[in-house]
Short mmCIF file of C-alpha atoms in Angstrom, two decimals:
data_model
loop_
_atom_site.label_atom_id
_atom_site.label_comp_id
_atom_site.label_asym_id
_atom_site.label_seq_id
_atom_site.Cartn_x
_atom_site.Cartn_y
_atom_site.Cartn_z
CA UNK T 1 127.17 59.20 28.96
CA UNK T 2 126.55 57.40 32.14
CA UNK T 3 124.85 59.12 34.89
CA UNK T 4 124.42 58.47 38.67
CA UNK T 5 121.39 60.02 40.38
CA UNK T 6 121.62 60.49 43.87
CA UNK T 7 118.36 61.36 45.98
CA UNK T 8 120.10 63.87 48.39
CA UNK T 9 117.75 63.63 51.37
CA UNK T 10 119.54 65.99 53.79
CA UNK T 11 123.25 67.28 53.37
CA UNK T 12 124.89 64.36 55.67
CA UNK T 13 123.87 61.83 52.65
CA UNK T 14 125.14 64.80 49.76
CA UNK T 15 128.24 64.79 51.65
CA UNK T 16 129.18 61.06 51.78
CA UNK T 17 127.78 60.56 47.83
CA UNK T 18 130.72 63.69 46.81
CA UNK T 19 133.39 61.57 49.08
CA UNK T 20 133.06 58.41 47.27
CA UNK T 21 133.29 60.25 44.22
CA UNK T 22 136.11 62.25 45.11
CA UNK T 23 137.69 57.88 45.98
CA UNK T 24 136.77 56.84 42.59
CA UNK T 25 138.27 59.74 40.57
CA UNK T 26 141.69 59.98 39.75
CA UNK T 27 143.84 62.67 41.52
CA UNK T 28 145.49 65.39 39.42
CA UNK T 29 148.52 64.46 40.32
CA UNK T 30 147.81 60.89 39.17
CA UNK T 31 146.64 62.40 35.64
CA UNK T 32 149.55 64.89 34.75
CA UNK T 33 152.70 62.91 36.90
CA UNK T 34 151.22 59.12 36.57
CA UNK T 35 150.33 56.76 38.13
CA UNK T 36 152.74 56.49 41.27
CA UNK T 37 154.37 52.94 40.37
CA UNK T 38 157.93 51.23 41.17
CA UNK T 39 160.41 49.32 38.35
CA UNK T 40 162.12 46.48 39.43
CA UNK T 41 165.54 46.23 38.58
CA UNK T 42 165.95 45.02 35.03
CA UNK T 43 166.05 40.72 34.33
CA UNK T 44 168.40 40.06 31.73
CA UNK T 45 167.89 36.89 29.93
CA UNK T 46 171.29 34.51 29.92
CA UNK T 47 171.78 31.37 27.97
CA UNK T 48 174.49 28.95 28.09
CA UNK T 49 177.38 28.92 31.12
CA UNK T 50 174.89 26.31 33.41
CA UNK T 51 178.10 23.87 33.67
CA UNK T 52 180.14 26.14 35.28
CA UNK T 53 182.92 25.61 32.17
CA UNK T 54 181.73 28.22 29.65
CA UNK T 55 180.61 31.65 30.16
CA UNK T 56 176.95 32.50 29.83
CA UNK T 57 175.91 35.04 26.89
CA UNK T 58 173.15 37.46 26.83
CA UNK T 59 170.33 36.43 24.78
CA UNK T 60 169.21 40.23 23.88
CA UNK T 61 165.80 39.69 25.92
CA UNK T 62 165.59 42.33 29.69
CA UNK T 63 162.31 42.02 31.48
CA UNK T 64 161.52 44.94 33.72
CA UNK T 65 158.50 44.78 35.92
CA UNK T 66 156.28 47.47 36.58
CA UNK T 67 154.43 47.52 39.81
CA UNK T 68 151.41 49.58 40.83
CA UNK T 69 150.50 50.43 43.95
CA UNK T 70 149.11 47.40 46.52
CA UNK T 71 145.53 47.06 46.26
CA UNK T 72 144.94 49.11 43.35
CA UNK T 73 144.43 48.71 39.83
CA UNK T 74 144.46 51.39 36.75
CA UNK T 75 142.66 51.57 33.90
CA UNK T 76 145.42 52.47 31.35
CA UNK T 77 145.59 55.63 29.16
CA UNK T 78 149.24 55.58 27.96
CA UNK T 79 152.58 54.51 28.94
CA UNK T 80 155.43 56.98 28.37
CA UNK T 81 159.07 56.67 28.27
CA UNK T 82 162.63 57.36 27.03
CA UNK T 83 164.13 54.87 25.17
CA UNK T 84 167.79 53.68 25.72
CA UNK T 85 168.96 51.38 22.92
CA UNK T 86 165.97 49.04 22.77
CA UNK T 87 164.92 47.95 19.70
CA UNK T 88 161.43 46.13 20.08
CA UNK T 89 158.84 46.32 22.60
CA UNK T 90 156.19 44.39 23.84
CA UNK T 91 154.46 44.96 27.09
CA UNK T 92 152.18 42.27 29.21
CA UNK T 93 149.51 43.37 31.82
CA UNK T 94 148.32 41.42 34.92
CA UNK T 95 144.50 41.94 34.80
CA UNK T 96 140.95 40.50 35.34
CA UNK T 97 138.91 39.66 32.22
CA UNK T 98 135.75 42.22 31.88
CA UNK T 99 132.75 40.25 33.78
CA UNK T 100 135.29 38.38 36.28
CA UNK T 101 136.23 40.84 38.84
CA UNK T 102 136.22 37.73 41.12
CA UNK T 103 138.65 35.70 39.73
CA UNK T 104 142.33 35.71 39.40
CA UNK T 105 144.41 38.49 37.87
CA UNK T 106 145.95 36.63 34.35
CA UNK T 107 148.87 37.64 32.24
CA UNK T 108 147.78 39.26 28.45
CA UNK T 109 150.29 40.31 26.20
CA UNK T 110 148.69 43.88 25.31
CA UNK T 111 151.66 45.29 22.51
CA UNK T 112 153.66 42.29 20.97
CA UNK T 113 157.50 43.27 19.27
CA UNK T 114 156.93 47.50 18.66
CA UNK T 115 160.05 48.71 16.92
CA UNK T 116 161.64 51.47 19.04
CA UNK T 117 164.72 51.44 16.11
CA UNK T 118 165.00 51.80 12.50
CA UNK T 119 167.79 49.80 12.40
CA UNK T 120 168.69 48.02 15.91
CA UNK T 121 172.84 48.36 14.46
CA UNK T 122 172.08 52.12 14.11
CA UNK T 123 171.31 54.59 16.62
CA UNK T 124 168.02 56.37 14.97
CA UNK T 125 165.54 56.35 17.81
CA UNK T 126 168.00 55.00 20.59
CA UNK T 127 167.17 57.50 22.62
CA UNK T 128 163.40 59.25 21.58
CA UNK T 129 160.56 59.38 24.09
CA UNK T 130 157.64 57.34 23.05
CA UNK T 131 153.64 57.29 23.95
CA UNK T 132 151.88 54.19 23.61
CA UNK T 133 147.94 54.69 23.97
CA UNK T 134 145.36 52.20 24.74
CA UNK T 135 144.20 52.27 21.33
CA UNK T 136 147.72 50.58 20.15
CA UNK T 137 147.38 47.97 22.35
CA UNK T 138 145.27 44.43 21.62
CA UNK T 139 143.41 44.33 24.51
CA UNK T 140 141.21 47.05 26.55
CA UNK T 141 144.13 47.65 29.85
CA UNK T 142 141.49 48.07 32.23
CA UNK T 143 142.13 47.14 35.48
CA UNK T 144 145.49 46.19 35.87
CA UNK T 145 147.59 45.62 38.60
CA UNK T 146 150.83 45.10 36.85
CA UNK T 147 152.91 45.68 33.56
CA UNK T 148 155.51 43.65 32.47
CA UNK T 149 157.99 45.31 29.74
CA UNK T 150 159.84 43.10 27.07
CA UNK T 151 162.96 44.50 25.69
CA UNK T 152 164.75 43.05 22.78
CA UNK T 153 168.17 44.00 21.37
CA UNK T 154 169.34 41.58 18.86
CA UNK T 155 172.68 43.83 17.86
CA UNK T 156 175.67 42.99 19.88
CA UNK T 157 176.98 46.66 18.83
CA UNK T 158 175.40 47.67 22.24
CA UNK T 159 176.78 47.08 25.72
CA UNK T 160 173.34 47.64 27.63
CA UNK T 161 169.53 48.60 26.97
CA UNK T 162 166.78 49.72 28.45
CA UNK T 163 164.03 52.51 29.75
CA UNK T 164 164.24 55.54 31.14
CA UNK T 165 161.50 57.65 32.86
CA UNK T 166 158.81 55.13 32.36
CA UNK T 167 155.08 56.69 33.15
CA UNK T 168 151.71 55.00 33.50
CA UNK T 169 148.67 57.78 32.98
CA UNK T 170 145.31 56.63 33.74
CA UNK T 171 142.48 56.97 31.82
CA UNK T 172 140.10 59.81 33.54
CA UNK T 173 136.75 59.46 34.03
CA UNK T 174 134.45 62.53 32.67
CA UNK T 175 133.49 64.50 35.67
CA UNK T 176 129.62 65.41 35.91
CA UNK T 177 128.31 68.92 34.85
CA UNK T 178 127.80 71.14 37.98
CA UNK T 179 124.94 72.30 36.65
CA UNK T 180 123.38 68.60 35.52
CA UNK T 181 123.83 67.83 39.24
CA UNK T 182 122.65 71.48 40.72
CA UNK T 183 119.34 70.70 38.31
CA UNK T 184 119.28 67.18 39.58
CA UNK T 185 119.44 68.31 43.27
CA UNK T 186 116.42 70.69 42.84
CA UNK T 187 114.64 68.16 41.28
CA UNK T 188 114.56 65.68 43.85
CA UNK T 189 113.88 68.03 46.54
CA UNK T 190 110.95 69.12 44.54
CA UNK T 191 109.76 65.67 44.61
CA UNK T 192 109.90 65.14 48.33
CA UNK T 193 107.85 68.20 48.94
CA UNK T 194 104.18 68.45 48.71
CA UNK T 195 102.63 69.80 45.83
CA UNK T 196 100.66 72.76 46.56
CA UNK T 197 97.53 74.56 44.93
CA UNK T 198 97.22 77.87 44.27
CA UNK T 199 94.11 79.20 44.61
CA UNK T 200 92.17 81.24 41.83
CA UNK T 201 89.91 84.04 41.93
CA UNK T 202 87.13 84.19 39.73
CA UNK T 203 86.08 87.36 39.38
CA UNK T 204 89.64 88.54 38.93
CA UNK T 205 89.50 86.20 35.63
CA UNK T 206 86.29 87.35 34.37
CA UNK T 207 87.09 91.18 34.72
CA UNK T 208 90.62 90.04 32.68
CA UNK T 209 88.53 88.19 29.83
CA UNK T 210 85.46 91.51 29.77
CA UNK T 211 88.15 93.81 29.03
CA UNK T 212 89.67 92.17 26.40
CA UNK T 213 86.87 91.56 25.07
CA UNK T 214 85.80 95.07 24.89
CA UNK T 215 88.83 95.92 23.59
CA UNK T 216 88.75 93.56 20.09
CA UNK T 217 85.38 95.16 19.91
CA UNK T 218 87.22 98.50 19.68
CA UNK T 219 89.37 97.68 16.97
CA UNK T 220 86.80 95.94 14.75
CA UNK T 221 84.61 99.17 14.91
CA UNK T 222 87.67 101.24 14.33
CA UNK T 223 88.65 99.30 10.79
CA UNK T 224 85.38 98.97 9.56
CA UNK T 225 84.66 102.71 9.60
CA UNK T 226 88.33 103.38 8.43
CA UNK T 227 87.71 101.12 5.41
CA UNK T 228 84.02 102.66 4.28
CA UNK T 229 85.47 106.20 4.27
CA UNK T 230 86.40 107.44 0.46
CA UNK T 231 89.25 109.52 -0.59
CA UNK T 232 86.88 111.91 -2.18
CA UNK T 233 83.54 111.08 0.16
CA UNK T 234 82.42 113.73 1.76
CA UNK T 235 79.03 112.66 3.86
CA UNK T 236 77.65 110.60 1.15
CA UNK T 237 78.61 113.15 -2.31
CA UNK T 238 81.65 114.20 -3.78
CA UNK T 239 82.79 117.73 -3.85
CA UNK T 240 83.87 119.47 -7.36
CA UNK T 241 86.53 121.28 -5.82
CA UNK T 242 88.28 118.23 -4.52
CA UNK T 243 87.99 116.14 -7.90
CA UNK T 244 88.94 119.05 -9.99
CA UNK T 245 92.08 119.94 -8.16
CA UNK T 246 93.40 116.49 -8.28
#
């Protein structure tokens, strides 16, 4: 667990540390609706019909291109959607390499041909909602700033494919225990204040440690004489009576 301390010296300085927090953590909106992002119409792929004499044919390939917001990237947690007649998958992210947040954003292919159909002639799964999680994908899909869908549909039984309701979720950063940073406040102002002796009295202390003292005296007398006393001793002899009767 990664934790920032923050030596609050007044409440001017507490404030501005909890507003750049509040800029580096996702909104709620942003965890339970998505990221707010825009597709681009979909590219389909076209071979043959470049001399004008022959028509050109789909090749079964669309491209649909997902952009984020300007100026910001996501750290991905999923990508949801609604499938309409696609039968494989794969998704490339614009991002910088861990280590290289200066250098150009680079293409990755993250998910590579994910079957969306039993059968692409049949329609089982033509139209199911899927999650894809960062753990399915071959790379970590931190900071992005764009995803590029793939879609493949090599049957010709199907006029048109693609996605529906597509949804990017970031992946939320743990917020810090109230009390962790309550405990962390008091600490620091503890440590900018000067430490302070108490003074003791003596005599106060002394009169504490006589009486106890006196006191463990007490109880040593008391179970010494409890433990020379006999059942049948009676001030040094034993009385007749009382041995006879029992």
């Amino acid at each position: 667990m990664n934790c920032l301390i923050i030596n609050c010296g007044d409440g001017g300085r507490l404030q501005d540390a909890q507003q750049r927090a509040k800029q580096v953590r996702m909104s709620a909106d942003d965890v339970t609706k998505g990221v707010a992002c825009t597709l681009k119409p979909p590219v389909f792929l076209h071979f043959g019909g470049g001399d004008g004499k022959t028509q050109a044919c789909c090749s079964g390939v669309c491209v649909i291109d997902v952009a984020l917001p300007p100026g910001k990237t996501v750290n991905i947690e999923a990508i949801a959607f609604k499938n309409f007649y696609t039968a494989l998958l794969s998704v490339r992210l614009q991002r910088r390499s861990p280590g290289q947040e200066g250098a150009a954003a680079k293409w990755c292919t993250a998910l590579r041909d994910r079957p969306l159909m039993n059968n692409p002639h049949t329609e089982a799964g033509a139209q199911d909602y899927y999650t894809i999680d960062r753990k399915q994908m071959q790379v970590d899909p931190d900071d992005v700033s764009c995803v590029r869908l793939i879609l493949k549909q090599p049957s010709s039984a199907w006029l048109t494919f693609s996605l529906e309701d597509v949804r990017i979720f970031p992946r939320t950063q743990p917020e810090p225990d109230k009390e962790l940073s309550d405990w962390l406040l008091a600490l620091n102002l503890l440590e900018g204040r000067p430490q302070t002796q108490v003074p003791v009295d003596a005599a106060s202390v002394s009169c504490g440690l006589q009486q106890m003292w006196a006191l463990s005296q007490v109880m040593q007398s008391s179970q010494s004489h409890a433990a020379s006393v006999g059942r049948f001793d009676v001030d040094g002899c034993y009385d007749v009576h009382l041995l006879f009767l029992t």
